[in-house]
mmCIF file of C-alpha atoms in Angstrom:
data_model
loop_
_atom_site.group_PDB
_atom_site.id
_atom_site.type_symbol
_atom_site.label_atom_id
_atom_site.label_comp_id
_atom_site.label_asym_id
_atom_site.label_seq_id
_atom_site.Cartn_x
_atom_site.Cartn_y
_atom_site.Cartn_z
ATOM 1 C CA MET Y 1 47.718 105.608 -156.246
ATOM 2 C CA TYR Y 2 45.076 107.653 -154.167
ATOM 3 C CA ARG Y 3 44.549 104.651 -151.472
ATOM 4 C CA TYR Y 4 48.358 105.063 -151.278
ATOM 5 C CA ILE Y 5 47.674 108.842 -150.696
ATOM 6 C CA ILE Y 6 45.258 108.450 -148.456
ATOM 7 C CA ARG Y 7 47.207 105.656 -146.204
ATOM 8 C CA ARG Y 8 49.943 108.134 -146.203
ATOM 9 C CA LEU Y 9 48.081 111.021 -145.181
ATOM 10 C CA LEU Y 10 46.465 108.740 -142.243
ATOM 11 C CA ASN Y 11 49.988 107.623 -141.091
ATOM 12 C CA MET Y 12 50.939 111.398 -140.583
ATOM 13 C CA ILE Y 13 48.473 111.495 -137.522
ATOM 14 C CA PRO Y 14 50.133 109.555 -135.420
ATOM 15 C CA LEU Y 15 53.192 110.565 -136.664
ATOM 16 C CA LEU Y 16 52.449 114.489 -135.572
ATOM 17 C CA ILE Y 17 50.989 113.419 -132.231
ATOM 18 C CA GLY Y 18 53.979 111.666 -131.473
ATOM 19 C CA ILE Y 19 56.702 114.059 -132.583
ATOM 20 C CA SER Y 20 54.542 116.862 -130.424
ATOM 21 C CA PHE Y 21 54.861 114.597 -126.972
ATOM 22 C CA LEU Y 22 58.078 114.218 -127.767
ATOM 23 C CA SER Y 23 59.230 117.977 -128.804
ATOM 24 C CA PHE Y 24 56.683 119.021 -125.777
ATOM 25 C CA THR Y 25 58.701 116.300 -123.361
ATOM 26 C CA ILE Y 26 62.018 117.913 -124.223
ATOM 27 C CA MET Y 27 61.149 121.271 -123.845
ATOM 28 C CA TYR Y 28 59.303 120.995 -120.444
ATOM 29 C CA LEU Y 29 62.354 119.173 -119.544
ATOM 30 C CA ALA Y 30 64.722 121.962 -120.634
ATOM 31 C CA PRO Y 31 66.014 123.815 -117.559
ATOM 32 C CA GLY Y 32 64.146 127.309 -117.038
ATOM 33 C CA ASP Y 33 61.382 128.774 -118.310
ATOM 34 C CA PHE Y 34 60.158 132.126 -119.904
ATOM 35 C CA LEU Y 35 59.459 133.683 -116.041
ATOM 36 C CA GLY Y 36 63.308 132.651 -115.124
ATOM 37 C CA GLU Y 37 64.493 136.330 -116.276
ATOM 38 C CA LEU Y 38 61.588 138.010 -114.712
ATOM 39 C CA ARG Y 39 62.293 136.423 -110.937
ATOM 40 C CA LEU Y 40 65.707 138.064 -111.101
ATOM 41 C CA ASN Y 41 63.804 141.130 -111.316
ATOM 42 C CA PRO Y 42 63.591 142.863 -107.387
ATOM 43 C CA GLN Y 43 61.023 144.719 -108.546
ATOM 44 C CA ILE Y 44 58.770 142.084 -109.288
ATOM 45 C CA SER Y 45 57.057 140.497 -106.492
ATOM 46 C CA ARG Y 46 57.180 136.700 -105.915
ATOM 47 C CA GLU Y 47 52.899 136.858 -106.052
ATOM 48 C CA THR Y 48 53.684 138.693 -109.341
ATOM 49 C CA ILE Y 49 55.403 135.857 -110.584
ATOM 50 C CA GLU Y 50 52.831 133.020 -109.319
ATOM 51 C CA MET Y 51 49.950 134.812 -110.942
ATOM 52 C CA MET Y 52 51.772 134.954 -114.193
ATOM 53 C CA ARG Y 53 52.620 131.519 -113.672
ATOM 54 C CA ALA Y 54 48.680 130.476 -113.238
ATOM 55 C CA GLN Y 55 47.613 132.595 -116.014
ATOM 56 C CA TYR Y 56 50.300 130.876 -118.946
ATOM 57 C CA GLY Y 57 49.210 127.428 -117.108
ATOM 58 C CA LEU Y 58 52.916 126.629 -116.236
ATOM 59 C CA ASP Y 59 51.878 125.914 -112.564
ATOM 60 C CA LYS Y 60 49.964 122.522 -114.221
ATOM 61 C CA PRO Y 61 51.592 118.898 -114.249
ATOM 62 C CA PHE Y 62 52.836 118.408 -117.315
ATOM 63 C CA LEU Y 63 50.371 116.105 -118.708
ATOM 64 C CA VAL Y 64 47.712 118.609 -118.087
ATOM 65 C CA GLN Y 65 49.574 121.274 -119.744
ATOM 66 C CA TYR Y 66 50.142 119.100 -123.097
ATOM 67 C CA TRP Y 67 46.604 118.170 -122.829
ATOM 68 C CA PHE Y 68 45.062 121.638 -123.037
ATOM 69 C CA TRP Y 69 47.991 122.286 -126.046
ATOM 70 C CA PHE Y 70 46.677 118.936 -128.031
ATOM 71 C CA LYS Y 71 43.274 119.747 -127.738
ATOM 72 C CA GLU Y 72 43.090 122.946 -129.755
ATOM 73 C CA ALA Y 73 46.374 121.956 -131.663
ATOM 74 C CA PHE Y 74 44.553 118.785 -133.646
ATOM 75 C CA PRO Y 75 41.175 119.639 -135.130
ATOM 76 C CA VAL Y 76 38.527 117.246 -134.296
ATOM 77 C CA PRO Y 77 34.783 117.060 -135.336
ATOM 78 C CA GLY Y 78 33.214 120.094 -134.124
ATOM 79 C CA ASN Y 79 36.171 121.890 -133.998
ATOM 80 C CA TRP Y 80 38.280 122.187 -137.084
ATOM 81 C CA SER Y 81 40.351 125.434 -136.545
ATOM 82 C CA VAL Y 82 43.796 124.724 -135.553
ATOM 83 C CA ASN Y 83 45.226 126.595 -132.131
ATOM 84 C CA LEU Y 84 48.967 126.357 -131.440
ATOM 85 C CA GLY Y 85 48.808 128.063 -128.037
ATOM 86 C CA ARG Y 86 49.765 131.831 -127.198
ATOM 87 C CA SER Y 87 53.231 133.252 -127.322
ATOM 88 C CA PHE Y 88 54.370 134.293 -123.790
ATOM 89 C CA MET Y 89 56.905 136.561 -125.589
ATOM 90 C CA TYR Y 90 54.629 138.139 -127.642
ATOM 91 C CA HIS Y 91 51.149 138.194 -126.031
ATOM 92 C CA THR Y 92 49.564 136.731 -129.437
ATOM 93 C CA PRO Y 93 48.338 133.396 -130.871
ATOM 94 C CA VAL Y 94 50.942 131.208 -132.108
ATOM 95 C CA THR Y 95 49.141 130.839 -135.305
ATOM 96 C CA THR Y 96 48.463 134.246 -135.760
ATOM 97 C CA LEU Y 97 52.535 134.698 -135.187
ATOM 98 C CA ILE Y 98 53.558 131.913 -137.923
ATOM 99 C CA GLY Y 99 51.526 133.128 -140.394
ATOM 100 C CA PHE Y 100 52.482 136.633 -140.298
ATOM 101 C CA TYR Y 101 56.101 135.973 -140.597
ATOM 102 C CA ALA Y 102 55.768 132.368 -142.689
ATOM 103 C CA LEU Y 103 55.085 134.481 -145.757
ATOM 104 C CA ASN Y 104 58.045 136.128 -145.951
ATOM 105 C CA THR Y 105 60.161 132.834 -145.583
ATOM 106 C CA LEU Y 106 58.097 131.173 -147.918
ATOM 107 C CA LEU Y 107 58.723 133.797 -150.692
ATOM 108 C CA LEU Y 108 62.417 133.784 -149.662
ATOM 109 C CA SER Y 109 62.478 129.904 -149.881
ATOM 110 C CA LEU Y 110 60.635 129.956 -152.813
ATOM 111 C CA ALA Y 111 62.616 132.583 -154.595
ATOM 112 C CA SER Y 112 66.279 130.627 -153.476
ATOM 113 C CA SER Y 113 64.983 127.395 -154.769
ATOM 114 C CA VAL Y 114 63.643 128.423 -158.013
ATOM 115 C CA LEU Y 115 66.992 130.168 -158.717
ATOM 116 C CA ALA Y 116 69.099 127.146 -157.574
ATOM 117 C CA TRP Y 117 67.157 124.675 -159.804
ATOM 118 C CA LEU Y 118 66.807 127.108 -162.923
ATOM 119 C CA VAL Y 119 70.811 127.351 -162.825
ATOM 120 C CA ALA Y 120 72.263 124.225 -161.051
ATOM 121 C CA ILE Y 121 70.449 121.248 -163.554
ATOM 122 C CA PRO Y 122 71.768 123.316 -167.165
ATOM 123 C CA ILE Y 123 75.295 123.689 -165.631
ATOM 124 C CA GLY Y 124 75.206 119.930 -164.254
ATOM 125 C CA ILE Y 125 74.228 118.830 -167.289
ATOM 126 C CA TYR Y 126 77.073 120.826 -169.052
ATOM 127 C CA ALA Y 127 79.255 119.791 -167.183
ATOM 128 C CA ALA Y 128 78.859 116.355 -167.011
ATOM 129 C CA ARG Y 129 78.700 116.656 -170.947
ATOM 130 C CA ARG Y 130 82.041 117.972 -171.129
ATOM 131 C CA GLN Y 131 83.912 116.203 -168.257
ATOM 132 C CA TYR Y 132 87.318 117.581 -167.371
ATOM 133 C CA SER Y 133 87.110 120.064 -170.013
ATOM 134 C CA PHE Y 134 88.158 123.802 -168.816
ATOM 135 C CA GLY Y 135 84.336 124.669 -168.137
ATOM 136 C CA ASP Y 136 83.768 121.579 -165.934
ATOM 137 C CA LYS Y 137 87.000 122.236 -163.772
ATOM 138 C CA LEU Y 138 86.113 126.073 -163.660
ATOM 139 C CA LEU Y 139 82.264 124.922 -163.051
ATOM 140 C CA THR Y 140 83.519 122.181 -160.019
ATOM 141 C CA THR Y 141 86.092 125.160 -158.503
ATOM 142 C CA PHE Y 142 82.609 127.394 -158.100
ATOM 143 C CA THR Y 143 80.865 124.359 -156.999
ATOM 144 C CA PHE Y 144 83.190 123.443 -154.373
ATOM 145 C CA LEU Y 145 83.644 126.906 -152.970
ATOM 146 C CA GLY Y 146 79.937 126.913 -152.656
ATOM 147 C CA ILE Y 147 79.611 123.606 -150.691
ATOM 148 C CA SER Y 148 82.109 124.769 -148.326
ATOM 149 C CA MET Y 149 81.651 128.263 -147.344
ATOM 150 C CA PRO Y 150 79.016 128.990 -144.759
ATOM 151 C CA ASN Y 151 75.472 130.793 -145.446
ATOM 152 C CA PHE Y 152 76.365 133.777 -143.054
ATOM 153 C CA PHE Y 153 80.001 134.212 -143.757
ATOM 154 C CA PHE Y 154 79.009 134.616 -147.623
ATOM 155 C CA ALA Y 155 76.194 136.795 -146.240
ATOM 156 C CA LEU Y 156 78.433 139.176 -144.489
ATOM 157 C CA ILE Y 157 80.726 139.183 -147.552
ATOM 158 C CA LEU Y 158 77.700 140.491 -149.885
ATOM 159 C CA LEU Y 159 76.598 142.876 -146.807
ATOM 160 C CA TYR Y 160 79.947 144.488 -147.155
ATOM 161 C CA LEU Y 161 80.530 144.518 -150.652
ATOM 162 C CA VAL Y 162 76.664 146.050 -151.054
ATOM 163 C CA VAL Y 163 77.890 148.486 -148.560
ATOM 164 C CA ARG Y 164 81.024 149.308 -149.772
ATOM 165 C CA TYR Y 165 80.257 149.800 -152.950
ATOM 166 C CA GLN Y 166 77.084 151.567 -152.424
ATOM 167 C CA VAL Y 167 74.940 149.254 -154.735
ATOM 168 C CA PRO Y 168 71.219 150.605 -154.571
ATOM 169 C CA LEU Y 169 69.905 146.939 -152.586
ATOM 170 C CA PRO Y 170 68.348 147.495 -148.958
ATOM 171 C CA VAL Y 171 70.343 145.344 -146.477
ATOM 172 C CA GLY Y 172 67.567 144.538 -143.966
ATOM 173 C CA GLY Y 173 64.041 143.975 -143.858
ATOM 174 C CA ALA Y 174 61.176 142.565 -145.904
ATOM 175 C CA THR Y 175 59.736 146.256 -147.385
ATOM 176 C CA SER Y 176 60.259 150.014 -147.431
ATOM 177 C CA LEU Y 177 58.805 152.727 -145.029
ATOM 178 C CA GLY Y 178 55.329 153.528 -146.909
ATOM 179 C CA TYR Y 179 55.242 150.077 -148.378
ATOM 180 C CA GLU Y 180 51.389 150.066 -147.932
ATOM 181 C CA THR Y 181 51.051 152.962 -150.222
ATOM 182 C CA PHE Y 182 52.777 151.201 -152.980
ATOM 183 C CA THR Y 183 51.234 150.584 -156.604
ATOM 184 C CA PHE Y 184 51.533 146.614 -157.054
ATOM 185 C CA TRP Y 185 54.052 147.096 -159.043
ATOM 186 C CA GLU Y 186 56.077 149.223 -156.802
ATOM 187 C CA LYS Y 187 55.278 146.777 -153.998
ATOM 188 C CA VAL Y 188 57.021 144.008 -156.424
ATOM 189 C CA VAL Y 189 60.061 145.669 -157.191
ATOM 190 C CA ASP Y 190 60.365 146.748 -153.455
ATOM 191 C CA ARG Y 191 59.960 143.168 -152.360
ATOM 192 C CA ALA Y 192 62.619 141.993 -155.068
ATOM 193 C CA LYS Y 193 64.754 144.519 -153.861
ATOM 194 C CA HIS Y 194 64.873 143.258 -150.080
ATOM 195 C CA LEU Y 195 64.664 139.628 -151.231
ATOM 196 C CA ALA Y 196 68.213 140.035 -153.113
ATOM 197 C CA ILE Y 197 70.787 139.435 -150.690
ATOM 198 C CA PRO Y 198 69.214 136.653 -149.078
ATOM 199 C CA THR Y 199 67.939 134.804 -151.865
ATOM 200 C CA VAL Y 200 71.517 134.716 -153.487
ATOM 201 C CA VAL Y 201 72.802 133.435 -150.079
ATOM 202 C CA LEU Y 202 70.444 130.659 -149.968
ATOM 203 C CA ALA Y 203 70.898 130.108 -153.465
ATOM 204 C CA THR Y 204 74.386 129.398 -153.499
ATOM 205 C CA GLY Y 205 74.702 127.018 -151.035
ATOM 206 C CA ASN Y 206 71.666 125.026 -153.222
ATOM 207 C CA MET Y 207 72.756 125.391 -156.120
ATOM 208 C CA ALA Y 208 76.097 123.694 -155.551
ATOM 209 C CA GLY Y 209 74.923 120.650 -154.397
ATOM 210 C CA LEU Y 210 72.487 120.540 -156.779
ATOM 211 C CA MET Y 211 74.543 121.182 -160.037
ATOM 212 C CA ARG Y 212 77.654 118.178 -158.174
ATOM 213 C CA TYR Y 213 74.406 115.960 -157.546
ATOM 214 C CA MET Y 214 73.075 116.515 -161.417
ATOM 215 C CA ARG Y 215 76.785 116.236 -163.128
ATOM 216 C CA SER Y 216 77.177 112.936 -161.136
ATOM 217 C CA ASN Y 217 73.919 111.299 -162.244
ATOM 218 C CA MET Y 218 74.236 112.632 -165.596
ATOM 219 C CA LEU Y 219 77.509 110.943 -166.469
ATOM 220 C CA GLU Y 220 76.298 107.799 -164.833
ATOM 221 C CA THR Y 221 73.530 107.679 -166.795
ATOM 222 C CA LEU Y 222 75.183 108.706 -169.940
ATOM 223 C CA ASN Y 223 77.447 105.404 -169.745
ATOM 224 C CA GLN Y 224 74.376 103.204 -169.827
ATOM 225 C CA ASP Y 225 73.929 100.516 -172.343
ATOM 226 C CA TYR Y 226 70.537 102.096 -173.442
ATOM 227 C CA VAL Y 227 72.084 105.591 -174.021
ATOM 228 C CA ARG Y 228 74.790 103.940 -176.424
ATOM 229 C CA THR Y 229 72.165 101.778 -177.871
ATOM 230 C CA ALA Y 230 70.270 105.359 -178.933
ATOM 231 C CA ARG Y 231 73.464 106.347 -179.921
ATOM 232 C CA ALA Y 232 74.235 103.828 -182.547
ATOM 233 C CA LYS Y 233 70.537 104.029 -183.404
ATOM 234 C CA GLY Y 234 71.495 107.230 -185.018
ATOM 235 C CA LEU Y 235 69.483 109.457 -182.671
ATOM 236 C CA SER Y 236 71.063 112.825 -182.318
ATOM 237 C CA GLU Y 237 72.989 113.922 -178.943
ATOM 238 C CA ARG Y 238 69.903 116.088 -178.201
ATOM 239 C CA VAL Y 239 67.303 113.807 -177.974
ATOM 240 C CA VAL Y 240 69.819 111.454 -176.553
ATOM 241 C CA VAL Y 241 70.182 113.466 -173.628
ATOM 242 C CA TYR Y 242 67.452 115.277 -173.337
ATOM 243 C CA LYS Y 243 65.001 112.431 -173.660
ATOM 244 C CA HIS Y 244 66.697 109.294 -172.778
ATOM 245 C CA ALA Y 245 69.165 110.252 -170.368
ATOM 246 C CA LEU Y 246 68.152 113.086 -168.079
ATOM 247 C CA ARG Y 247 64.537 111.781 -167.201
ATOM 248 C CA ASN Y 248 66.400 108.925 -165.857
ATOM 249 C CA ALA Y 249 69.289 111.140 -164.653
ATOM 250 C CA ILE Y 250 67.031 113.395 -162.459
ATOM 251 C CA ASN Y 251 65.412 110.818 -160.413
ATOM 252 C CA PRO Y 252 67.155 111.027 -157.375
ATOM 253 C CA LEU Y 253 67.109 114.713 -157.140
ATOM 254 C CA ILE Y 254 63.300 114.464 -157.049
ATOM 255 C CA THR Y 255 64.050 112.754 -153.309
ATOM 256 C CA PHE Y 256 66.217 115.879 -152.853
ATOM 257 C CA PHE Y 257 63.395 117.963 -153.852
ATOM 258 C CA GLY Y 258 61.241 116.375 -151.262
ATOM 259 C CA PHE Y 259 63.734 117.699 -148.565
ATOM 260 C CA GLU Y 260 63.440 121.039 -150.188
ATOM 261 C CA ILE Y 261 59.787 121.239 -149.714
ATOM 262 C CA ALA Y 262 60.284 120.387 -145.953
ATOM 263 C CA GLY Y 263 62.875 123.115 -145.618
ATOM 264 C CA LEU Y 264 60.715 125.988 -147.449
ATOM 265 C CA LEU Y 265 59.551 127.006 -143.856
ATOM 266 C CA SER Y 266 62.289 126.151 -141.581
ATOM 267 C CA GLY Y 267 65.895 126.589 -143.717
ATOM 268 C CA ALA Y 268 66.765 129.601 -143.461
ATOM 269 C CA THR Y 269 67.440 131.015 -140.210
ATOM 270 C CA LEU Y 270 70.823 131.664 -139.937
ATOM 271 C CA THR Y 271 70.490 133.793 -143.323
ATOM 272 C CA GLU Y 272 67.635 135.313 -141.745
ATOM 273 C CA ILE Y 273 69.347 136.646 -138.831
ATOM 274 C CA VAL Y 274 72.446 137.425 -140.588
ATOM 275 C CA THR Y 275 70.704 139.568 -143.294
ATOM 276 C CA SER Y 276 68.312 140.633 -140.710
ATOM 277 C CA TYR Y 277 65.359 139.515 -142.520
ATOM 278 C CA PRO Y 278 62.155 139.324 -141.003
ATOM 279 C CA GLY Y 279 61.410 135.332 -141.224
ATOM 280 C CA LEU Y 280 59.702 132.601 -139.458
ATOM 281 C CA GLY Y 281 63.624 131.352 -138.392
ATOM 282 C CA ARG Y 282 64.527 133.833 -136.864
ATOM 283 C CA LEU Y 283 60.951 134.462 -134.728
ATOM 284 C CA LEU Y 284 61.863 130.905 -133.888
ATOM 285 C CA TYR Y 285 65.583 131.521 -132.475
ATOM 286 C CA GLN Y 286 63.906 134.446 -130.777
ATOM 287 C CA GLY Y 287 61.685 132.060 -129.015
ATOM 288 C CA ILE Y 288 63.963 129.270 -128.011
ATOM 289 C CA MET Y 289 66.089 132.116 -126.399
ATOM 290 C CA GLY Y 290 63.130 133.099 -124.500
ATOM 291 C CA ASN Y 291 61.567 129.769 -123.461
ATOM 292 C CA ASP Y 292 58.702 130.652 -125.133
ATOM 293 C CA TYR Y 293 57.881 127.165 -125.939
ATOM 294 C CA HIS Y 294 54.548 127.575 -127.174
ATOM 295 C CA LEU Y 295 56.318 129.253 -130.154
ATOM 296 C CA VAL Y 296 58.635 127.026 -130.530
ATOM 297 C CA LEU Y 297 56.746 124.261 -130.483
ATOM 298 C CA GLY Y 298 54.455 125.497 -133.305
ATOM 299 C CA GLY Y 299 57.445 125.944 -135.630
ATOM 300 C CA LEU Y 300 58.529 122.750 -135.223
ATOM 301 C CA MET Y 301 55.139 121.129 -135.881
ATOM 302 C CA LEU Y 302 54.791 123.388 -138.839
ATOM 303 C CA GLY Y 303 58.611 121.850 -139.885
ATOM 304 C CA SER Y 304 57.371 118.476 -138.770
ATOM 305 C CA PHE Y 305 54.114 118.590 -141.179
ATOM 306 C CA MET Y 306 56.391 120.132 -144.156
ATOM 307 C CA LEU Y 307 58.516 117.165 -144.110
ATOM 308 C CA LEU Y 308 56.066 114.768 -144.176
ATOM 309 C CA LEU Y 309 54.034 116.141 -147.047
ATOM 310 C CA GLY Y 310 57.522 116.726 -148.883
ATOM 311 C CA ASN Y 311 58.550 113.169 -148.813
ATOM 312 C CA LEU Y 312 54.641 112.452 -149.706
ATOM 313 C CA ILE Y 313 54.995 114.399 -152.600
ATOM 314 C CA ALA Y 314 58.482 113.394 -153.665
ATOM 315 C CA ASP Y 315 57.489 109.490 -153.732
ATOM 316 C CA ILE Y 316 54.142 110.713 -155.962
ATOM 317 C CA LEU Y 317 56.619 112.322 -158.242
ATOM 318 C CA LEU Y 318 58.637 109.468 -158.250
ATOM 319 C CA ALA Y 319 56.350 107.266 -159.365
ATOM 320 C CA TRP Y 320 55.080 109.736 -162.144
ATOM 321 C CA THR Y 321 58.523 110.183 -163.624
ATOM 322 C CA ASP Y 322 59.486 106.601 -163.342
ATOM 323 C CA PRO Y 323 57.007 103.735 -164.972
ATOM 324 C CA ARG Y 324 58.758 100.991 -162.936
ATOM 325 C CA ILE Y 325 57.779 102.684 -159.603
ATOM 326 C CA ARG Y 326 54.349 101.324 -158.517
ATOM 327 C CA TYR Y 327 52.568 101.597 -155.052
ATOM 328 C CA GLN Y 328 50.125 99.431 -153.814
#
């Protein structure tokens, strides 16, 4: 297993290099650049524009620009720091910007994932054990609503209800004014209040999909021969379901869990924009609109790394939960 993990980690290096080169190429070939809007301003001289191009390195050939970015982005012996370039829009290192906003997105994604899994797994099991009952049909209706309703539309409905009925929840931002002066528990409560709306929006879509997966997997498992054998041997229904059936039914969801890890820092862009939550997705959207390709490339590399790491963690968890799986 350890050799397998090390091999997978080493395989990530050429993959990330290939992703960075492809992403850099696509953004380089995109029409326009960060200075496009400045060129339309008659008060800014042509000499100033050329000076800024030279300052940002935009006057260099494509391969030279990529090499300058590459040699600082990938740690090498003697220089283990990671520098993903400098943002054209914010005049700040990209790693600093991502680090500042990543915490907000990480808190949001973790909160929504935990809420979705805690609710979806039990109701998926409940619906499978009571197939075609009133409760199953009611939950199925709600899950179809959750799957079919776009997150941004659900967010708009929640924001309207909060404002219309004066629910004491903030409708934007990650913290309140004077947050630095709060005590520890006041900070926790303040963060929780700001997370409430985007968390419910994100969790609802995930919850609906997870519940359907859990229900279908559990139904398939409950009809297996070994489950009937366990019941015939006189085991209690609780032992049959939660000790024998659940372990096999939840295996396919572990792969889904790996993809959720990949989306921890990049899967909430629309929700962050609609709810005015200052997260990483919103920052990257601004970078795309402003042709700030160092910022966008930094976000893409972080998302790619999380995707590869999530797949590796999912494979390890699969081997841990299913003894039939062995990695050489």
